Short mmCIF file of C-alpha atoms and ligand atoms in Angstrom, two decimals:
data_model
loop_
_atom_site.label_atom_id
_atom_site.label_comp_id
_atom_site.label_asym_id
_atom_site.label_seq_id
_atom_site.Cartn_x
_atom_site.Cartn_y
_atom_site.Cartn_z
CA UNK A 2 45.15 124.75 142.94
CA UNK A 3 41.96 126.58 143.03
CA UNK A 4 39.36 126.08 140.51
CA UNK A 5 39.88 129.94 139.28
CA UNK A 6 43.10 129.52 139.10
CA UNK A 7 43.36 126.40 137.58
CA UNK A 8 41.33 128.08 134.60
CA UNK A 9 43.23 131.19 134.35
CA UNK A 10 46.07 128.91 133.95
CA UNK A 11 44.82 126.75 131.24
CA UNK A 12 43.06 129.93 129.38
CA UNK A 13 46.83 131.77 129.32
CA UNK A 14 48.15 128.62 128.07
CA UNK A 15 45.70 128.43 125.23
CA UNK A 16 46.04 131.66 124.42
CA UNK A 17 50.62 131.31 123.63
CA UNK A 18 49.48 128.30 121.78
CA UNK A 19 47.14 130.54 119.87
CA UNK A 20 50.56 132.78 119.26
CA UNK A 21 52.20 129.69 117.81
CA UNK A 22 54.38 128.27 121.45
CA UNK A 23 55.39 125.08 120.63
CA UNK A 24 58.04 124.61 124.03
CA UNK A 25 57.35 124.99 127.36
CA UNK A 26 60.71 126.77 128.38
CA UNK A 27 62.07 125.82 131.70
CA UNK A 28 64.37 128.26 134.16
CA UNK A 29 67.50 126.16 133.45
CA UNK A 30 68.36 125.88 129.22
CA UNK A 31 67.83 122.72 127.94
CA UNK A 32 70.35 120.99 124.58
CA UNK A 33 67.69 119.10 123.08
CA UNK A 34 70.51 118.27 120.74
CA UNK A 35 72.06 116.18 123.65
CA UNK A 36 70.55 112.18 123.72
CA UNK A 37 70.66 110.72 127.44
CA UNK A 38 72.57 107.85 127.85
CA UNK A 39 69.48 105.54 128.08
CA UNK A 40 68.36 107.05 124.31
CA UNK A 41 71.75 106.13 122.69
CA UNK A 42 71.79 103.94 119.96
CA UNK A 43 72.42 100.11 121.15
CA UNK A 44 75.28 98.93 120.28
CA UNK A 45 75.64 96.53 117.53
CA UNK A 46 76.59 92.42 118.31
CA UNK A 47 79.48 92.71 116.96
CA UNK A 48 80.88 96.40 119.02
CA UNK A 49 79.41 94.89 122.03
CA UNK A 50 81.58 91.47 121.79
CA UNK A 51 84.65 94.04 120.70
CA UNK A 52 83.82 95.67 124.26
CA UNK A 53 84.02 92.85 126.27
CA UNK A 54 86.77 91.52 124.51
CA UNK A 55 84.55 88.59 123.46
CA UNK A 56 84.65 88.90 119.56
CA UNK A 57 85.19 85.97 117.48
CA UNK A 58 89.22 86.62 115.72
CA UNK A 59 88.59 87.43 112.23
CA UNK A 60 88.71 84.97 109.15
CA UNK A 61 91.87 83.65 108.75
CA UNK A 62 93.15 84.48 104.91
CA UNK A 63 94.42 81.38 103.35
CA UNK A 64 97.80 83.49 101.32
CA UNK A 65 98.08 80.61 99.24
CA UNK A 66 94.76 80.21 97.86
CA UNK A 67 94.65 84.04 97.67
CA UNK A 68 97.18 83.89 95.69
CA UNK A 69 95.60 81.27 93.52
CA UNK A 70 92.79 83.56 93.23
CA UNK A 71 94.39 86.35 91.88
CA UNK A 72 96.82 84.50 89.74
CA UNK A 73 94.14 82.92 87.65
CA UNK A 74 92.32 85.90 86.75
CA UNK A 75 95.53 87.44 85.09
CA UNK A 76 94.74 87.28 81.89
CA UNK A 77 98.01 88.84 80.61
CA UNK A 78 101.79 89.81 81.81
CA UNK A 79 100.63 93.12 82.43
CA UNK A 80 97.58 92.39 84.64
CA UNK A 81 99.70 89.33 86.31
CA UNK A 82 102.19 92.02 87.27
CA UNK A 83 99.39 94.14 88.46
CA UNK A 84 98.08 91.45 90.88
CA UNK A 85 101.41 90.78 92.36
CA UNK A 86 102.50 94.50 93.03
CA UNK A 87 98.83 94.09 94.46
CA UNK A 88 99.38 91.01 96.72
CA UNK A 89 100.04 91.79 100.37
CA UNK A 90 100.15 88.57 101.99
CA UNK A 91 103.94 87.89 101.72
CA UNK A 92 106.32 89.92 103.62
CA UNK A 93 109.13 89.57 101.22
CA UNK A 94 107.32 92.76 99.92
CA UNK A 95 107.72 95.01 102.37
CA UNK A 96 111.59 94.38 102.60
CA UNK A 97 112.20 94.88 99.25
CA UNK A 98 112.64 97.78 96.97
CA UNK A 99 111.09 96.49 93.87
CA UNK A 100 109.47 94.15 92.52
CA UNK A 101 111.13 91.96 90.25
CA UNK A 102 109.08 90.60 87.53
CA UNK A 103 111.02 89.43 84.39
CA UNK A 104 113.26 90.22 81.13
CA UNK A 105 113.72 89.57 77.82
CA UNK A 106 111.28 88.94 75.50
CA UNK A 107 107.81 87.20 76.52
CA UNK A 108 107.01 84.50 74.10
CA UNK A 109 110.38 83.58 74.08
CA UNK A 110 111.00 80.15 73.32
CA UNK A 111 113.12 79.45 76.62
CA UNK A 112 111.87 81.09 80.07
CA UNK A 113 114.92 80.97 82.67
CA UNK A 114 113.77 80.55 86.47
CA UNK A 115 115.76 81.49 88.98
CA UNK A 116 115.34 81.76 92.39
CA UNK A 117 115.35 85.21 93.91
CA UNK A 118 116.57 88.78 93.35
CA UNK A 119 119.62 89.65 95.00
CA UNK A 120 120.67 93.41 96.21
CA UNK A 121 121.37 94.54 92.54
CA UNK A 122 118.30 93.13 91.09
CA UNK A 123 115.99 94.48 94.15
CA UNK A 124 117.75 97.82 93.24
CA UNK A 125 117.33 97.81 89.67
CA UNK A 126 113.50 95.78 89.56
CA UNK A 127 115.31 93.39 86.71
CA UNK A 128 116.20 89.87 87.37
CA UNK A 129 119.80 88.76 86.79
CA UNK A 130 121.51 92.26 86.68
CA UNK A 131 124.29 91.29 89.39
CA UNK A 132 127.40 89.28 88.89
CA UNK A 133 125.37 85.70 88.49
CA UNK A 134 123.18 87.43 85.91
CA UNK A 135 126.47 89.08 83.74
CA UNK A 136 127.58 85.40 83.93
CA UNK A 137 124.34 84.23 82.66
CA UNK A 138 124.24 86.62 79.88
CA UNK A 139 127.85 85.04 79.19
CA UNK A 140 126.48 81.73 79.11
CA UNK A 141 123.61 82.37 77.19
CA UNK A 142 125.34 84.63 74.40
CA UNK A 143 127.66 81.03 74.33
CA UNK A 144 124.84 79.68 72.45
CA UNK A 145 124.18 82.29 70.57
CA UNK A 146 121.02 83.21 72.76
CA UNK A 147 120.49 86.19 75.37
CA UNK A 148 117.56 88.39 76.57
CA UNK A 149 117.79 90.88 74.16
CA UNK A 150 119.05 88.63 71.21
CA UNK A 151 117.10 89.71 68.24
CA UNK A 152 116.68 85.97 66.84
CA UNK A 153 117.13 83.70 70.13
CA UNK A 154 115.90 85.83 72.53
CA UNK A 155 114.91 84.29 75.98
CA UNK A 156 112.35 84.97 79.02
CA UNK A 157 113.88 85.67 82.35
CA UNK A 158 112.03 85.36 85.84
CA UNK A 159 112.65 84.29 89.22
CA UNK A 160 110.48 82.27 91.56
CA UNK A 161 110.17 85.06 94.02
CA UNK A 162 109.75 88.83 93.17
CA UNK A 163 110.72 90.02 96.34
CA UNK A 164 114.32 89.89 97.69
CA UNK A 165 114.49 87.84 100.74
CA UNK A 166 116.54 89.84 103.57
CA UNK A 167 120.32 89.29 103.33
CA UNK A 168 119.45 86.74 100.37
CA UNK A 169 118.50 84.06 102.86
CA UNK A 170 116.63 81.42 101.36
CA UNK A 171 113.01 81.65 100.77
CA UNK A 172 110.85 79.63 103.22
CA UNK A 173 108.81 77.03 102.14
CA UNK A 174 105.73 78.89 102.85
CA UNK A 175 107.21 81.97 100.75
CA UNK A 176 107.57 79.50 97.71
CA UNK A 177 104.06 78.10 98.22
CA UNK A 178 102.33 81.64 98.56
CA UNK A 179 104.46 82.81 94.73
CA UNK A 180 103.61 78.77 93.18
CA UNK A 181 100.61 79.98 91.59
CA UNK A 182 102.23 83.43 90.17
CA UNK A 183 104.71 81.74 88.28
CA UNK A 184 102.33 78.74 87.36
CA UNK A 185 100.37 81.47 85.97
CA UNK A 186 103.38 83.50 84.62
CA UNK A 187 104.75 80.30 82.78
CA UNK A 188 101.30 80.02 81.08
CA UNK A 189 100.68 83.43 80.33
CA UNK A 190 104.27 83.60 78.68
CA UNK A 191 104.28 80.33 76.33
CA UNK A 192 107.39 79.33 76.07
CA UNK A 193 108.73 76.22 74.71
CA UNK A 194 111.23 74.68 77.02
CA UNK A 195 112.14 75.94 80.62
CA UNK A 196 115.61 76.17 82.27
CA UNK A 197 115.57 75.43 85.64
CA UNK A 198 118.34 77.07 87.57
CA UNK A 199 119.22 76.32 90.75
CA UNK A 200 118.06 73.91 94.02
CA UNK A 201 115.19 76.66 95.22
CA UNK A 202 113.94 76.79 92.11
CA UNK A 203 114.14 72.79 91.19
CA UNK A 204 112.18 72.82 94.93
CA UNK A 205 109.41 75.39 93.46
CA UNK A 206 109.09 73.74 90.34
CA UNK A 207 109.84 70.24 90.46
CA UNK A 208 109.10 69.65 94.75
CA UNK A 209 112.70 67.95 95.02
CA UNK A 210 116.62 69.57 95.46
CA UNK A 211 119.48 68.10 94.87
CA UNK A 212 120.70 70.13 91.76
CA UNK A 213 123.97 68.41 91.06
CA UNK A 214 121.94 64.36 90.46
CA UNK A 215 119.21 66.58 88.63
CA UNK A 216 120.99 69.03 86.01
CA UNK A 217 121.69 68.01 82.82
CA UNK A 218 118.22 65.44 82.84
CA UNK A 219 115.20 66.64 81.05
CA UNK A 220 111.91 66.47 82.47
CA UNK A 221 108.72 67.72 82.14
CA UNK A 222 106.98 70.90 84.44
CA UNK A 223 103.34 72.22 83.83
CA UNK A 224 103.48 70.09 80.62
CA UNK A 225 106.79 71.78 79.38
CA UNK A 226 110.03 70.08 78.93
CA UNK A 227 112.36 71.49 81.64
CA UNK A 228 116.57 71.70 82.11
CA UNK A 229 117.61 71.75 85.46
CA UNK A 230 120.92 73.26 85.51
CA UNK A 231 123.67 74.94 88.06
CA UNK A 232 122.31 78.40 88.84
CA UNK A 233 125.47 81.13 87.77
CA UNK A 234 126.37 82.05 91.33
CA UNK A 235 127.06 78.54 91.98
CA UNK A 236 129.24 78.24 89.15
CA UNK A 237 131.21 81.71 90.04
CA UNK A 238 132.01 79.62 93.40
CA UNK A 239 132.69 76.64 91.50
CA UNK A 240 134.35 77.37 88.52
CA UNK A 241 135.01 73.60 87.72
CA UNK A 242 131.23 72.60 87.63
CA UNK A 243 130.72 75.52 84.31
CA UNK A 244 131.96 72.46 82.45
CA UNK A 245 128.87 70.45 83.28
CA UNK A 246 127.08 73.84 82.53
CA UNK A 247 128.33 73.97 79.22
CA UNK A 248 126.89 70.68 77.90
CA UNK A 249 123.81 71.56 79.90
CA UNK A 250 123.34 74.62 77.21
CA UNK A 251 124.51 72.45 74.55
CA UNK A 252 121.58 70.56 75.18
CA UNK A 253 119.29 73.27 75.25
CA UNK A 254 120.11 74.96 72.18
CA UNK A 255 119.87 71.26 70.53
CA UNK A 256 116.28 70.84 71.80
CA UNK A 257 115.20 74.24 70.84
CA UNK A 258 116.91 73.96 67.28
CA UNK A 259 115.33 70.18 67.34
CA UNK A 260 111.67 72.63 68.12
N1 URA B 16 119.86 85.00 91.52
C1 URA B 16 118.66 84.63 91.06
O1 URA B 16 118.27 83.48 91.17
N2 URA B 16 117.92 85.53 90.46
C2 URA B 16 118.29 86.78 90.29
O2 URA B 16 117.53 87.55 89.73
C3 URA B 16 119.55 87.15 90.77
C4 URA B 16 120.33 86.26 91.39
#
């Protein structure tokens, strides 16, 4: 360029600055909106390693100590109930209709454990609705007890809240992950003396089966005396065993009389 021209030039471009140009504007349109590749925003570690497939898998949750967790801050029924509708590491839940918590009256002086809602308890969110919990009510109102007794009333729950799918029995992991909830739930409640019905719920409670050598023996769970008895739907397939039942009841409503 010519020294003239290379003045004109640069006095012209002074002067649109003087107007207030900020942009030199080009023939083709430019998005200034629009960051080149090289400008983007590097990627983090962690979207990088997700990229190339080279991420660490994430923390492993341990249910069980989750569970724990969130059992021990319950500080009442309500809030225990609360943290279990809450829980989603078991997949009992997502089976199941409702949850089943308990019935009756909490501070009862017995708390019944049985194992796991069936189709009519799932329906209903109650334990012991079905035909095992009509016999239960029969058994109970025997000695002069039942959930909605005004005097005797008792405590009803189950070790699971969920119903397992076609009532199979709960896995051992299942029982380990709900452990803490009914610890808890046992605690929170306060009741004097526990029934025990049933082999899945003499596993949960007491870590051994073998119902029919156990029943009718007390022993002692979480510091409580405990009954381990024939859960009702055995006895409605074995009519003959409601005879050991019977003194098994006997012997509650002695001990609870006896305080
Ligand atoms: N069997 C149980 O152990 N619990 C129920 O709630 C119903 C059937």
């Amino acid at each position: 360029m010519e020294s003239a021209e290379f003045h004109n030039a640069l006095a012209l471009l002074d002067w649109q600055v003087e107007l207030g140009a900020t942009e030199a504007i080009c023939d083709a349109p430019v998005n200034c909106y629009e960051l080149p590749e090289t400008l983007a925003k590097p990627k983090t570690q962690k979207a990088a390693q997700v990229a190339a497939g080279t991420a660490p898998p994430p923390p492993q949750v341990d249910p069980v100590a989750e569970a724990q967790r969130s059992a021990t801050a319950a500080q009442d029924l309500e809030s225990l109930k609360a943290a279990l509708g809450a829980f989603e590491h078991c997949e009992l839940k997502r089976g199941a209709r409702n949850l089943v918590f308990s019935d009756g009256v909490p501070g009862a002086s017995v708390m019944i454990i049985g194992e796991a809602p069936e189709r009519d308890e799932d329906r209903e969110g109650r334990p012991f609705v079905g035909r095992a919990g009509q016999l239960l009510d029969k058994m109970l109102a025997a000695i002069d007890m039942g959930r909605d007794h005004a005097s005797a009333p008792v405590y009803i729950t189950n070790v699971l809240p969920w119903r397992p799918p076609q009532n199979r029995d709960p896995l051992p992991q299942e029982i380990a992950m709900m452990r803490p909830f009914l610890e808890r739930h046992i605690a929170l409640a306060k009741p004097q003396a526990l029934v025990i019905m049933g082999n899945i719920s003499a596993q949960a409670l007491l870590g051994k089966r073998g119902i029919t050598r156990l029943r009718g023996t007390w022993t002692e769970c979480f510091g409580l005396p405990a009954l381990p008895m024939f859960h009702p739907a055995y006895l409605l397939r074995q009519p003959a065993a409601k005879r050991d039942a019977w003194a098994d009841l006997l012997s509650l409503k002695t001990r609870i009389a006896n305080g």
